[in-house]
Short mmCIF file of C-alpha atoms in Angstrom, two decimals:
data_model
loop_
_atom_site.label_atom_id
_atom_site.label_comp_id
_atom_site.label_asym_id
_atom_site.label_seq_id
_atom_site.Cartn_x
_atom_site.Cartn_y
_atom_site.Cartn_z
CA UNK A 12 -17.03 18.37 1.04
CA UNK A 13 -14.25 15.83 0.99
CA UNK A 14 -11.44 16.97 -1.25
CA UNK A 15 -9.12 13.96 -1.05
CA UNK A 16 -9.92 10.27 -1.28
CA UNK A 17 -7.62 7.97 0.65
CA UNK A 18 -7.12 4.22 0.16
CA UNK A 19 -7.07 1.64 1.52
CA UNK A 20 -9.22 2.16 4.60
CA UNK A 21 -7.51 -0.69 6.45
CA UNK A 22 -4.25 -2.57 6.00
CA UNK A 23 -2.93 -5.49 7.98
CA UNK A 24 0.70 -6.41 7.43
CA UNK A 25 3.19 -8.78 8.96
CA UNK A 26 5.99 -7.04 10.75
CA UNK A 27 8.77 -6.42 8.25
CA UNK A 28 6.46 -6.08 5.25
CA UNK A 29 6.05 -2.81 3.43
CA UNK A 30 2.97 -0.57 3.55
CA UNK A 31 1.61 2.12 1.27
CA UNK A 32 -1.34 4.47 1.54
CA UNK A 33 -2.57 6.69 -1.28
CA UNK A 34 -4.41 9.98 -1.52
CA UNK A 35 -6.11 11.14 -4.69
CA UNK A 36 -7.76 14.40 -5.63
CA UNK A 37 -9.78 15.41 -8.66
CA UNK A 38 -8.29 18.89 -8.46
CA UNK A 39 -4.72 20.17 -8.37
CA UNK A 40 -3.48 20.61 -4.83
CA UNK A 41 -1.29 23.47 -3.67
CA UNK A 42 0.33 21.20 -1.14
CA UNK A 43 -0.43 18.13 0.93
CA UNK A 44 0.33 17.19 4.51
CA UNK A 45 0.53 13.82 6.23
CA UNK A 46 -0.43 13.08 9.83
CA UNK A 47 -0.22 9.99 12.04
CA UNK A 48 -2.66 9.13 14.80
CA UNK A 49 -1.66 6.42 17.23
CA UNK A 50 -4.50 4.33 18.74
CA UNK A 51 -6.20 6.42 21.40
CA UNK A 52 -4.13 9.47 20.47
CA UNK A 53 -4.42 12.61 18.44
CA UNK A 54 -3.15 13.34 14.92
CA UNK A 55 0.47 14.38 14.78
CA UNK A 56 2.00 16.18 11.82
CA UNK A 57 4.56 14.19 9.83
CA UNK A 58 5.42 16.20 6.73
CA UNK A 59 4.31 18.68 4.09
CA UNK A 60 4.89 18.31 0.36
CA UNK A 61 4.70 21.33 -1.90
CA UNK A 62 6.50 20.75 -5.21
CA UNK A 63 5.38 18.66 -8.15
CA UNK A 64 7.08 15.26 -8.05
CA UNK A 65 8.55 15.93 -4.62
CA UNK A 66 9.90 12.97 -2.65
CA UNK A 67 10.83 13.24 1.01
CA UNK A 68 12.12 10.59 3.37
CA UNK A 69 11.97 10.22 7.13
CA UNK A 70 13.88 7.08 8.09
CA UNK A 71 11.69 4.21 6.80
CA UNK A 72 8.92 6.54 5.59
CA UNK A 73 8.88 7.86 2.02
CA UNK A 74 6.43 10.54 0.96
CA UNK A 75 5.68 11.39 -2.66
CA UNK A 76 3.71 14.15 -4.35
CA UNK A 77 2.54 13.37 -7.86
CA UNK A 78 3.78 15.20 -10.91
CA UNK A 79 0.33 16.65 -11.52
CA UNK A 80 -0.07 17.46 -7.80
CA UNK A 81 -3.29 15.45 -7.70
CA UNK A 82 -2.07 12.50 -5.71
CA UNK A 83 0.30 11.59 -2.94
CA UNK A 84 1.54 8.46 -1.24
CA UNK A 85 3.16 7.40 2.00
CA UNK A 86 5.29 4.27 1.89
CA UNK A 87 6.71 2.55 4.96
CA UNK A 88 9.55 0.09 4.40
CA UNK A 89 9.87 -2.91 6.71
CA UNK A 90 7.06 -2.03 9.09
CA UNK A 91 7.53 -2.23 12.84
CA UNK A 92 4.95 -2.46 15.60
CA UNK A 93 5.62 1.19 16.38
CA UNK A 94 4.15 2.08 12.98
CA UNK A 95 0.66 1.04 14.11
CA UNK A 96 -1.91 3.79 13.77
CA UNK A 97 -4.01 5.70 11.30
CA UNK A 98 -2.34 7.77 8.61
CA UNK A 99 -4.12 10.78 7.17
CA UNK A 100 -3.39 13.03 4.26
CA UNK A 101 -4.71 16.58 4.47
CA UNK A 102 -5.00 19.57 2.21
CA UNK A 103 -6.82 22.85 1.76
CA UNK A 104 -6.53 26.52 2.43
CA UNK A 105 -8.18 28.22 5.36
CA UNK A 106 -10.72 25.40 5.28
CA UNK A 107 -8.62 22.30 5.74
CA UNK A 108 -9.67 18.80 4.72
CA UNK A 109 -8.46 15.43 5.92
CA UNK A 110 -8.66 12.19 4.02
CA UNK A 111 -10.60 9.30 5.53
CA UNK A 112 -7.39 7.74 6.77
CA UNK A 113 -5.71 4.35 6.47
CA UNK A 114 -5.61 2.26 9.62
CA UNK A 115 -2.41 0.18 9.77
CA UNK A 116 -2.17 -2.94 11.87
CA UNK A 117 1.21 -4.61 12.19
CA UNK A 118 1.18 -8.26 13.17
CA UNK A 119 4.29 -9.24 15.15
CA UNK B 20 5.14 23.20 27.45
CA UNK B 21 3.49 24.19 24.16
CA UNK B 22 0.14 22.52 23.94
CA UNK B 23 -3.52 22.54 22.99
CA UNK B 24 -5.71 21.70 25.97
CA UNK B 25 -9.23 20.39 25.63
CA UNK B 26 -11.69 19.72 28.40
CA UNK B 27 -13.32 17.48 29.28
CA UNK B 28 -11.71 14.32 27.87
CA UNK B 29 -14.94 12.37 28.21
CA UNK B 30 -18.50 13.61 28.40
CA UNK B 31 -21.80 11.76 28.53
CA UNK B 32 -24.92 13.85 28.26
CA UNK B 33 -28.56 13.67 27.28
CA UNK B 34 -30.32 15.02 24.24
CA UNK B 35 -31.04 18.73 24.45
CA UNK B 36 -28.79 19.61 27.37
CA UNK B 37 -26.49 22.44 26.34
CA UNK B 38 -22.78 21.79 26.68
CA UNK B 39 -19.47 23.47 26.01
CA UNK B 40 -16.15 21.85 25.19
CA UNK B 41 -13.26 24.16 25.95
CA UNK B 42 -10.06 24.51 23.96
CA UNK B 43 -7.06 26.60 24.89
CA UNK B 44 -3.63 26.95 23.29
CA UNK B 45 -0.55 28.58 24.77
CA UNK B 46 1.41 29.05 21.55
CA UNK B 47 -0.08 32.39 20.43
CA UNK B 48 -1.45 30.71 17.33
CA UNK B 49 -3.67 32.73 15.01
CA UNK B 50 -5.60 29.81 13.53
CA UNK B 51 -7.81 27.45 15.51
CA UNK B 52 -10.23 24.78 14.39
CA UNK B 53 -12.59 22.07 15.57
CA UNK B 54 -12.87 18.63 13.97
CA UNK B 55 -15.02 15.64 14.64
CA UNK B 56 -13.79 12.12 13.96
CA UNK B 57 -16.14 9.29 13.09
CA UNK B 58 -15.29 5.76 11.90
CA UNK B 59 -14.86 5.62 8.15
CA UNK B 60 -15.27 9.37 7.75
CA UNK B 61 -11.91 10.62 8.91
CA UNK B 62 -11.66 14.09 10.40
CA UNK B 63 -14.31 16.58 9.36
CA UNK B 64 -13.94 20.26 10.05
CA UNK B 65 -16.72 21.88 12.05
CA UNK B 66 -15.59 25.48 12.40
CA UNK B 67 -12.36 27.38 12.13
CA UNK B 68 -11.08 30.76 13.20
CA UNK B 69 -8.43 32.85 11.49
CA UNK B 70 -8.07 35.22 14.44
CA UNK B 71 -9.94 36.87 17.29
CA UNK B 72 -13.59 37.56 16.44
CA UNK B 73 -13.21 35.83 13.05
CA UNK B 74 -14.94 32.46 12.68
CA UNK B 75 -16.07 30.49 9.64
CA UNK B 76 -18.02 27.34 8.94
CA UNK B 77 -16.25 24.17 8.01
CA UNK B 78 -17.73 21.10 6.41
CA UNK B 79 -20.18 20.11 9.14
CA UNK B 80 -21.20 23.18 11.18
CA UNK B 81 -24.86 22.30 11.75
CA UNK B 82 -25.73 22.01 15.43
CA UNK B 83 -22.54 23.69 16.63
CA UNK B 84 -21.47 27.17 17.63
CA UNK B 85 -18.05 28.62 18.38
CA UNK B 86 -16.61 31.87 19.61
CA UNK B 87 -13.15 33.45 19.54
CA UNK B 88 -13.17 36.28 22.03
CA UNK B 89 -9.55 35.74 23.01
CA UNK B 90 -6.70 34.47 20.91
CA UNK B 91 -5.96 31.48 23.13
CA UNK B 92 -9.51 30.11 23.57
CA UNK B 93 -11.90 28.57 21.06
CA UNK B 94 -14.84 26.87 22.80
CA UNK B 95 -17.23 24.54 20.96
CA UNK B 96 -20.85 24.92 21.99
CA UNK B 97 -23.64 22.44 21.42
CA UNK B 98 -26.86 24.29 22.21
CA UNK B 99 -29.10 21.24 21.93
CA UNK B 100 -27.04 18.08 21.50
CA UNK B 101 -28.49 15.15 19.60
CA UNK B 102 -27.34 11.51 19.40
CA UNK B 103 -25.83 12.07 15.93
CA UNK B 104 -23.33 14.39 17.58
CA UNK B 105 -21.86 11.48 19.47
CA UNK B 106 -18.28 11.57 18.26
CA UNK B 107 -14.63 12.19 19.06
CA UNK B 108 -13.84 15.90 18.88
CA UNK B 109 -10.45 17.48 18.33
CA UNK B 110 -9.38 21.07 18.68
CA UNK B 111 -6.35 22.14 16.69
CA UNK B 112 -4.27 25.27 16.23
CA UNK B 113 -1.52 26.55 13.97
CA UNK B 114 0.53 29.74 13.75
CA UNK B 115 -0.79 30.44 10.25
CA UNK B 116 -3.56 28.88 8.16
CA UNK B 117 -2.82 25.14 8.01
CA UNK B 118 -1.74 25.05 4.37
CA UNK B 119 1.22 27.14 5.53
CA UNK B 120 1.93 25.53 8.88
CA UNK B 121 1.10 22.23 10.56
CA UNK B 122 -1.82 21.79 12.91
CA UNK B 123 -1.24 21.00 16.59
CA UNK B 124 -4.02 18.90 18.05
CA UNK B 125 -5.46 18.59 21.51
CA UNK B 126 -5.96 15.18 23.10
CA UNK B 127 -9.58 14.95 22.08
CA UNK B 128 -12.99 14.91 23.75
CA UNK B 129 -15.13 11.83 23.46
CA UNK B 130 -18.76 12.91 23.59
CA UNK B 131 -21.71 10.57 23.98
CA UNK B 132 -25.24 11.93 23.62
CA UNK B 133 -28.01 9.61 24.74
#
């Protein structure tokens, strides 16, 4: 069944505001990946985190992996309309699980 | 161009009429998988395949079949579709199991079963 819980399910922000989505697991994760799905599109890989406490940045996006490797977050600074979409975390081995996703709406 | 190709993009069918959704990748990927996406439930794995002739159940395999006779193709078969299989389906592939390499997704197949 579902291995990671993701919150919030929806987030509406004004353009320029920040946005954060969280993934939590009851078990220790070996690694976690993040994907973005634009409206009407397919999921696209963003990044993978492997190490405890790891922080990676991609322009305005900051990804964190918790010290205990049980949670992760994606933070977007100063959102733009191009950030609209659904963000998923994902983890697993051969069987690979996705979180329920956070749908981001950016109001111009 | 490296890609995962699914067909058809849209399909409307009736209960009980067998259908196949095709998936093909041109990247020589070992791992392939099918997911269904439903509102509020995210992406749920149906079946996956580690290599030719090797397939395994995912989270929601009931009502679905797959085969992996060639490395590039991984069709999803619904022998007797039911309305609860109305969903958006994605095929995905990766060079290695996805915890080691990112998944590449097809454009999706929107299936409606009436």
